[in-house]
Tab-separated table of C-alpha atoms and ligand atoms in Angstrom:
chain	number	residue	atom	x	y	z
A	1385	MET	CA	-20.879	-5.535	-4.800
A	1386	ASP	CA	-22.881	-3.413	-7.196
A	1387	SER	CA	-20.495	-2.634	-10.010
A	1388	SER	CA	-22.587	0.246	-11.351
A	1389	ILE	CA	-21.995	2.124	-8.099
A	1390	LYS	CA	-18.265	1.598	-8.291
A	1391	GLU	CA	-18.075	2.818	-11.861
A	1392	GLU	CA	-19.037	6.353	-10.928
A	1393	VAL	CA	-16.333	6.703	-8.304
A	1394	PRO	CA	-13.858	9.262	-9.610
A	1395	VAL	CA	-10.256	8.056	-9.539
A	1396	HIS	CA	-7.395	10.328	-10.559
A	1397	GLU	CA	-4.049	9.037	-11.639
A	1398	GLU	CA	-1.108	11.272	-10.848
A	1399	PHE	CA	2.602	10.965	-11.235
A	1400	ILE	CA	4.468	13.087	-8.765
A	1401	LEU	CA	8.091	13.576	-7.920
A	1402	CYS	CA	8.647	12.327	-4.385
A	1403	CYS	CA	12.207	12.480	-3.044
A	1404	GLY	CA	13.174	13.041	-6.647
A	1405	VAL	CA	11.640	9.742	-7.750
A	1406	GLU	CA	8.687	9.322	-10.096
A	1407	THR	CA	5.789	8.039	-8.012
A	1408	GLN	CA	2.334	6.945	-9.110
A	1409	VAL	CA	-0.529	7.966	-6.829
A	1410	LEU	CA	-4.117	6.922	-7.439
A	1411	LYS	CA	-6.652	9.100	-5.694
A	1412	CYS	CA	-10.184	7.952	-5.080
A	1413	GLY	CA	-12.731	10.727	-4.536
A	1414	PRO	CA	-12.979	14.277	-5.838
A	1415	TRP	CA	-10.007	15.598	-3.863
A	1416	THR	CA	-6.675	15.701	-5.655
A	1417	ASN	CA	-4.785	18.437	-3.876
A	1418	LEU	CA	-5.828	18.682	-0.251
A	1419	PHE	CA	-4.041	22.005	0.204
A	1420	ASN	CA	-6.229	23.640	-2.462
A	1421	GLU	CA	-9.363	23.132	-0.434
A	1422	GLN	CA	-10.388	25.765	2.046
A	1423	ARG	CA	-9.490	24.521	5.486
A	1424	ALA	CA	-13.134	24.260	6.544
A	1425	ASN	CA	-14.047	22.261	3.437
A	1426	ARG	CA	-11.182	19.859	3.661
A	1427	PRO	CA	-12.031	16.286	4.463
A	1428	LYS	CA	-11.016	15.550	8.030
A	1429	LEU	CA	-9.384	12.250	7.259
A	1430	LEU	CA	-7.407	10.480	4.566
A	1431	ILE	CA	-7.334	6.729	4.050
A	1432	PHE	CA	-3.869	5.849	2.822
A	1433	ILE	CA	-3.041	2.474	1.284
A	1434	ILE	CA	0.509	1.104	1.267
A	1435	THR	CA	0.809	-1.774	-1.170
A	1436	GLY	CA	2.698	-5.014	-1.107
A	1437	ASN	CA	5.640	-5.712	-3.391
A	1438	PRO	CA	5.487	-5.115	-6.316
A	1439	GLY	CA	3.593	-1.920	-5.632
A	1440	PHE	CA	1.322	-1.761	-8.638
A	1441	CYS	CA	-1.344	0.601	-7.393
A	1442	SER	CA	-3.668	-0.059	-10.321
A	1443	PHE	CA	-4.454	-3.443	-8.842
A	1444	TYR	CA	-5.685	-1.804	-5.638
A	1445	VAL	CA	-8.199	0.454	-7.395
A	1446	PRO	CA	-11.238	-1.870	-7.176
A	1447	PHE	CA	-10.494	-2.286	-3.454
A	1448	ALA	CA	-10.134	1.475	-2.948
A	1449	LYS	CA	-13.320	2.244	-4.891
A	1450	THR	CA	-15.343	-0.292	-2.954
A	1451	LEU	CA	-14.070	0.998	0.360
A	1452	TYR	CA	-14.804	4.549	-0.782
A	1453	SER	CA	-18.418	3.644	-1.564
A	1454	LEU	CA	-18.810	1.727	1.677
A	1455	THR	CA	-17.534	4.672	3.721
A	1456	ASN	CA	-20.216	6.838	2.116
A	1457	ARG	CA	-17.772	8.743	-0.083
A	1458	ARG	CA	-16.863	10.999	2.778
A	1459	PHE	CA	-13.107	10.511	2.794
A	1460	PRO	CA	-10.437	10.412	0.120
A	1461	ILE	CA	-8.592	7.128	-0.367
A	1462	TRP	CA	-5.115	7.262	-1.868
A	1463	VAL	CA	-2.831	4.474	-3.020
A	1464	ILE	CA	0.862	5.144	-3.514
A	1465	SER	CA	3.308	3.107	-5.557
A	1466	HIS	CA	6.684	2.167	-4.172
A	1467	ALA	CA	9.614	4.208	-5.410
A	1468	GLY	CA	10.812	2.796	-8.705
A	1469	HIS	CA	7.855	0.462	-9.199
A	1470	ALA	CA	5.999	2.709	-11.624
A	1471	LEU	CA	7.087	4.863	-14.523
A	1472	ALA	CA	4.889	7.533	-16.051
A	1473	PRO	CA	3.687	6.930	-19.604
A	1474	LYS	CA	5.521	9.207	-22.024
A	1475	ASP	CA	2.575	11.551	-22.481
A	1476	LYS	CA	1.891	11.981	-18.765
A	1477	LYS	CA	2.987	15.092	-16.913
A	1478	ILE	CA	4.953	14.572	-13.713
A	1479	LEU	CA	3.843	16.938	-10.978
A	1480	THR	CA	6.415	18.500	-8.730
A	1481	THR	CA	5.942	20.401	-5.527
A	1482	SER	CA	8.340	23.025	-4.298
A	1483	ASP	CA	8.631	21.040	-1.063
A	1484	ASP	CA	10.062	18.091	-2.856
A	1485	SER	CA	13.086	19.985	-4.073
A	1486	ASN	CA	13.918	20.607	-0.409
A	1487	ALA	CA	13.563	16.953	0.466
A	1488	GLN	CA	16.877	15.469	1.255
A	1489	GLU	CA	18.088	12.725	-1.000
A	1490	ILE	CA	17.235	9.383	0.473
A	1491	LYS	CA	20.013	6.890	0.592
A	1492	ASP	CA	19.078	3.640	-1.122
A	1493	ILE	CA	15.525	4.758	-1.840
A	1494	TYR	CA	14.647	1.504	-3.619
A	1495	GLY	CA	15.618	-0.537	-0.557
A	1496	LEU	CA	13.261	-1.374	2.299
A	1497	GLN	CA	14.189	1.524	4.600
A	1498	GLY	CA	14.264	3.875	1.619
A	1499	GLN	CA	10.692	2.889	0.787
A	1500	VAL	CA	9.660	3.749	4.354
A	1501	GLU	CA	11.292	7.192	4.033
A	1502	HIS	CA	9.638	7.647	0.637
A	1503	LYS	CA	6.144	7.135	2.125
A	1504	LEU	CA	6.955	9.409	5.054
A	1505	ALA	CA	8.164	12.146	2.721
A	1506	PHE	CA	4.941	11.830	0.733
A	1507	LEU	CA	2.741	12.138	3.816
A	1508	ARG	CA	4.715	15.124	5.048
A	1509	THR	CA	4.553	17.050	1.766
A	1510	HIS	CA	1.154	16.081	0.346
A	1511	VAL	CA	-1.128	15.784	3.350
A	1512	PRO	CA	-2.036	18.776	5.547
A	1513	LYS	CA	-0.723	18.265	9.077
A	1514	GLU	CA	-4.081	18.407	10.819
A	1515	MET	CA	-5.635	15.710	8.664
A	1516	LYS	CA	-6.216	12.444	10.428
A	1517	LEU	CA	-4.938	9.314	8.794
A	1518	VAL	CA	-6.068	5.736	8.484
A	1519	VAL	CA	-3.235	3.649	7.105
A	1520	ILE	CA	-3.972	0.330	5.408
A	1521	GLY	CA	-0.902	-1.796	4.850
A	1522	HIS	CA	-0.863	-4.939	2.754
A	1523	SER	CA	1.913	-7.536	3.014
A	1524	ILE	CA	5.230	-5.642	3.165
A	1525	GLY	CA	3.091	-2.486	3.345
A	1526	CYS	CA	2.361	-3.618	6.930
A	1527	TYR	CA	6.041	-3.543	7.817
A	1528	ILE	CA	6.227	-0.063	6.278
A	1529	SER	CA	3.120	1.046	8.221
A	1530	LEU	CA	4.680	-0.053	11.516
A	1531	GLU	CA	7.912	1.763	10.669
A	1532	ILE	CA	5.897	4.913	9.951
A	1533	LEU	CA	4.231	4.660	13.364
A	1534	LYS	CA	7.630	4.261	14.944
A	1535	LEU	CA	9.487	6.983	13.042
A	1536	ALA	CA	6.757	9.628	12.807
A	1537	PRO	CA	4.786	9.689	16.062
A	1538	GLU	CA	3.707	13.238	15.124
A	1539	LEU	CA	1.513	12.007	12.261
A	1540	PRO	CA	-2.137	11.866	13.359
A	1541	ILE	CA	-2.673	8.200	12.502
A	1542	ILE	CA	-5.842	7.101	14.277
A	1543	ARG	CA	-5.988	3.550	12.972
A	1544	SER	CA	-3.842	1.161	11.018
A	1545	PHE	CA	-4.964	-2.082	9.379
A	1546	LEU	CA	-2.288	-4.635	8.719
A	1547	LEU	CA	-3.594	-7.075	6.115
A	1548	PHE	CA	-1.735	-10.344	5.558
A	1549	PRO	CA	1.191	-8.834	7.439
A	1550	THR	CA	4.733	-9.808	6.565
A	1551	ILE	CA	6.356	-8.293	9.615
A	1552	GLU	CA	8.579	-11.111	10.867
A	1553	ARG	CA	10.673	-14.147	9.926
A	1554	LEU	CA	9.949	-13.703	6.256
A	1555	SER	CA	12.714	-15.891	4.901
A	1556	GLU	CA	11.513	-18.815	7.059
A	1557	THR	CA	8.025	-18.862	5.522
A	1558	PRO	CA	7.178	-21.415	2.802
A	1559	ASN	CA	7.404	-18.760	0.082
A	1560	GLY	CA	10.341	-17.044	1.745
A	1561	ARG	CA	12.373	-20.214	1.623
A	1562	ILE	CA	11.945	-20.313	-2.139
A	1563	ALA	CA	12.206	-16.583	-2.712
A	1564	THR	CA	15.259	-15.939	-0.546
A	1565	PRO	CA	17.842	-17.664	-2.720
A	1566	LEU	CA	16.024	-16.594	-5.847
A	1567	LEU	CA	15.917	-12.927	-4.922
A	1568	CYS	CA	19.277	-12.653	-3.218
A	1569	TRP	CA	21.569	-14.839	-5.251
A	1570	LEU	CA	19.844	-14.934	-8.579
A	1571	ARG	CA	19.148	-11.239	-8.512
A	1572	TYR	CA	21.731	-10.498	-11.143
A	1573	ALA	CA	20.546	-13.315	-13.355
A	1574	LEU	CA	17.054	-11.865	-13.113
A	1575	TYR	CA	18.350	-8.411	-14.043
A	1576	VAL	CA	20.139	-9.792	-17.065
A	1577	PHE	CA	17.024	-11.678	-18.069
A	1578	GLY	CA	14.906	-8.562	-17.695
A	1579	TYR	CA	17.188	-6.275	-19.587
A	1580	LEU	CA	18.171	-8.632	-22.371
A	1581	LEU	CA	14.811	-10.177	-22.982
A	1582	LEU	CA	12.348	-7.434	-22.169
A	1583	LYS	CA	14.157	-4.191	-22.866
A	1584	PRO	CA	14.383	-4.656	-26.640
A	1585	TRP	CA	10.636	-5.153	-26.969
A	1586	PRO	CA	8.830	-2.063	-28.087
A	1587	GLU	CA	6.527	-0.535	-25.515
A	1588	LYS	CA	3.465	-1.414	-27.599
A	1589	ILE	CA	4.279	-5.116	-27.559
A	1590	ARG	CA	5.007	-5.148	-23.836
A	1591	SER	CA	1.753	-3.379	-23.175
A	1592	LEU	CA	-0.137	-5.818	-25.406
A	1593	ILE	CA	1.352	-8.840	-23.662
A	1594	THR	CA	0.610	-7.389	-20.243
A	1595	ARG	CA	-2.980	-6.730	-21.212
A	1596	ILE	CA	-3.519	-10.203	-22.651
A	1597	GLY	CA	-1.926	-11.779	-19.587
A	1598	LEU	CA	-4.107	-9.785	-17.197
A	1599	GLN	CA	-7.213	-10.532	-19.199
A	1600	MET	CA	-6.446	-14.230	-19.102
A	1601	MET	CA	-6.122	-14.010	-15.324
A	1602	ASN	CA	-9.328	-11.996	-15.238
A	1603	VAL	CA	-7.698	-9.096	-13.422
A	1604	GLN	CA	-9.356	-5.683	-13.526
A	1605	TYR	CA	-7.262	-2.599	-14.081
A	1606	GLU	CA	-7.807	0.899	-15.349
A	1607	PHE	CA	-4.512	2.693	-15.050
A	1608	SER	CA	-0.979	2.205	-16.316
A	1609	VAL	CA	0.016	-1.387	-15.911
A	1610	LEU	CA	2.820	-1.309	-18.430
A	1611	ASN	CA	5.347	-1.408	-15.601
A	1612	ILE	CA	4.775	-5.091	-15.010
A	1613	LEU	CA	7.195	-5.840	-17.809
A	1614	GLU	CA	9.415	-2.784	-17.416
A	1615	PRO	CA	12.926	-4.029	-16.569
A	1616	PHE	CA	13.668	-1.014	-14.364
A	1617	CYS	CA	10.559	-1.682	-12.252
A	1618	ILE	CA	11.150	-5.441	-12.135
A	1619	ALA	CA	14.713	-4.854	-10.996
A	1620	ASN	CA	13.501	-2.575	-8.211
A	1621	ALA	CA	10.813	-5.008	-7.089
A	1622	VAL	CA	13.383	-7.812	-7.010
A	1623	TYR	CA	15.825	-5.631	-5.089
A	1624	LEU	CA	13.157	-4.715	-2.534
A	1625	GLY	CA	12.126	-8.375	-2.269
A	1626	GLY	CA	15.702	-9.398	-1.521
A	1627	GLN	CA	15.958	-6.799	1.228
A	1628	GLU	CA	12.664	-7.938	2.701
A	1629	MET	CA	14.029	-11.473	3.031
A	1630	MET	CA	17.144	-10.242	4.807
A	1631	LYS	CA	15.678	-7.476	6.959
A	1632	VAL	CA	12.221	-8.606	7.995
A	1633	VAL	CA	13.360	-10.939	10.761
A	1634	GLU	CA	12.271	-10.059	14.278
A	1635	ARG	CA	8.816	-8.710	14.932
A	1636	ASP	CA	8.965	-5.126	16.228
A	1637	ASN	CA	7.214	-5.795	19.545
A	1638	GLU	CA	8.057	-2.399	20.941
A	1639	THR	CA	6.269	-0.448	18.202
A	1640	ILE	CA	3.352	-2.876	18.265
A	1641	ARG	CA	2.999	-2.451	22.034
A	1642	ALA	CA	3.216	1.330	21.819
A	1643	HIS	CA	0.449	1.559	19.190
A	1644	LEU	CA	-1.555	-1.557	19.943
A	1645	SER	CA	-4.856	0.270	20.453
A	1646	LYS	CA	-4.717	1.623	16.887
A	1647	LEU	CA	-3.758	-1.620	15.214
A	1648	THR	CA	-5.920	-4.271	13.593
A	1649	PHE	CA	-4.065	-7.334	12.287
A	1650	TYR	CA	-5.664	-9.626	9.727
A	1651	TYR	CA	-3.903	-12.939	9.206
A	1652	GLY	CA	-4.697	-15.375	6.397
A	1653	THR	CA	-5.178	-19.102	6.909
A	1654	MET	CA	-3.527	-20.066	3.637
A	1655	ASP	CA	-0.808	-17.475	3.417
A	1656	ALA	CA	2.536	-18.877	2.295
A	1657	TRP	CA	4.197	-15.568	3.241
A	1658	CYS	CA	2.891	-15.755	6.775
A	1659	PRO	CA	1.960	-19.096	8.357
A	1660	THR	CA	-0.862	-19.246	10.923
A	1661	LYS	CA	1.838	-20.066	13.489
A	1662	TYR	CA	2.817	-16.382	13.335
A	1663	TYR	CA	-0.790	-15.465	14.116
A	1664	GLU	CA	-0.782	-17.779	17.134
A	1665	ASP	CA	2.547	-16.365	18.320
A	1666	ILE	CA	1.527	-12.723	18.130
A	1667	LYS	CA	-1.852	-13.493	19.666
A	1668	LYS	CA	-0.051	-15.063	22.634
A	1669	ASP	CA	2.251	-12.057	23.039
A	1670	PHE	CA	-0.538	-9.483	22.675
A	1671	PRO	CA	-3.721	-11.121	23.946
A	1672	GLU	CA	-5.434	-7.739	24.289
A	1673	GLY	CA	-4.683	-6.724	20.673
A	1674	ASP	CA	-7.181	-6.712	17.805
A	1675	ILE	CA	-5.561	-9.628	16.002
A	1676	ARG	CA	-7.834	-11.578	13.688
A	1677	LEU	CA	-7.605	-14.763	11.754
A	1678	CYS	CA	-9.364	-14.849	8.380
A	1679	GLU	CA	-12.515	-16.959	8.356
A	1680	LYS	CA	-13.174	-16.595	4.644
A	1681	LYS	CA	-10.145	-18.353	3.184
A	1682	LEU	CA	-8.963	-15.152	1.532
A	1683	PRO	CA	-5.654	-15.469	-0.312
A	1684	HIS	CA	-2.615	-13.294	0.425
A	1685	GLY	CA	-3.286	-11.359	-2.785
A	1686	PHE	CA	-6.891	-10.540	-1.869
A	1687	ILE	CA	-6.905	-7.378	-3.979
A	1688	ILE	CA	-7.394	-9.232	-7.247
A	1689	HIS	CA	-10.574	-11.203	-6.644
A	1690	PHE	CA	-11.564	-10.683	-3.017
A	1691	TYR	CA	-11.304	-6.933	-2.626
A	1692	GLY	CA	-15.056	-6.677	-1.951
A	1693	GLU	CA	-14.920	-8.946	1.108
A	1694	MET	CA	-11.899	-7.123	2.509
A	1695	ALA	CA	-13.304	-3.647	1.865
A	1696	GLY	CA	-16.565	-4.697	3.542
A	1697	MET	CA	-14.769	-5.804	6.693
A	1698	ILE	CA	-12.611	-2.692	6.890
A	1699	ALA	CA	-15.605	-0.401	6.416
A	1700	ASP	CA	-17.252	-2.243	9.268
A	1701	TRP	CA	-14.247	-1.988	11.598
A	1702	LEU	CA	-13.930	1.711	10.773
A	1703	LYS	CA	-17.557	2.578	11.421
A	1704	ASP	CA	-17.102	3.932	14.947
A	1705	ASP	CA	-13.975	5.918	14.147
A	1706	LEU	CA	-15.572	7.490	11.098
A	1707	SER	CA	-18.821	8.401	12.784
A	1708	LYS	CA	-16.841	10.193	15.498
A	1709	ILE	CA	-15.006	12.160	12.820
A	1710	GLU	CA	-18.224	12.889	10.949
A	1711	ALA	CA	-19.783	14.170	14.151
A	1712	LEU	CA	-16.874	16.603	14.443
A	1713	THR	CA	-17.318	17.672	10.831
A	1714	HIS	CA	-21.024	18.339	11.217
A	1715	GLY	CA	-20.271	20.232	14.403
A	1716	SER	CA	-17.937	22.620	12.646
A	1717	VAL	CA	-20.424	23.160	9.795
A	1718	THR	CA	-23.231	24.225	12.128
A	1719	ASP	CA	-20.820	26.423	14.091
A	1720	SER	CA	-19.848	28.465	11.034
B	1140	LIG	C1	9.242	-10.108	19.801
B	1140	LIG	O1	8.698	-11.202	20.469
B	1140	LIG	C2	8.975	-12.479	19.901
B	1140	LIG	C3	8.224	-13.544	20.655
B	1140	LIG	O2	8.145	-13.287	22.000
B	1140	LIG	C4	10.472	-12.713	19.889
B	1140	LIG	O3	10.760	-13.965	19.286
B	1140	LIG	C5	11.146	-11.599	19.116
B	1140	LIG	O4	12.520	-11.751	19.139
B	1140	LIG	C6	10.760	-10.241	19.690
B	1140	LIG	N1	11.298	-9.184	18.855
B	1140	LIG	C7	12.223	-8.320	19.276
B	1140	LIG	C8	12.668	-7.291	18.298
B	1140	LIG	O5	12.698	-8.361	20.384
């Protein structure tokens, strides 16, 4: 990947109030408010990324930028944080929309179903109805993407990519077996640890430690990453993780069947959150589906070091869909 190309890609960081909860949204491309654009000038499609847990969108920026470049900068790409996984820095303004004040309070918004409702509320208030959507889910973001397809059939989702999907039998996976007791039973111990040990540290120190840690791991980031050591965000990520272990049990065959033609599954070969057995099982149940097994040994957390490979594949799979949409766009330009 040519890094000089990626550097020029504009990315805006926004904190918005969604369902009354501070939410970080990173927007790749020149469009920040799609409603401000004249209808004819609006992009025809939005690529929407739903992260894994924890939902630190900053980590998805190199992936989003690369995909943006590879799709010829024609379509905005947005990444949304999970509710409660990001707090705005003190000096950052939190944007509100009048629609949000009408949004009904979501029960248990930091839980798994609450996070689904949170994404739905965002799409309904921040994306014009006629805009087509490509939804890219990663890890638990895949479960959320399927729920969105099920609960909001009115949304014009033309394609959904489910990357390293954790959509079934999560607590039986190698990592799930370790995480389940840790997240469910030791949750309170983890809270106490977070609040007692991390809370007293001044923000500057936490930020310094986070930065050093990320540098040592050679992780790129550009936007607020302070939340990694923010007890409130850790507690919410742990809470969501615990719910995932309990609630992601049976694969939702009905939703998968109903939307199979839009779905592309990408399973890893060394994914401790999703063994290749699950790939074989789903492949057997849906032989006609676009269900792929990774041939590049990408890790579950591809976004850190393998975002280029993943973005390249997605751009490729999207080519036909996007050229159809571009044909429509050019059509309307010559008409006017
Ligand atoms: C979906 O199919 C699998 C395998 O056939 C089955 O084990 C699972 O229980 C099904 N899920 C639901 C919700 O029925």
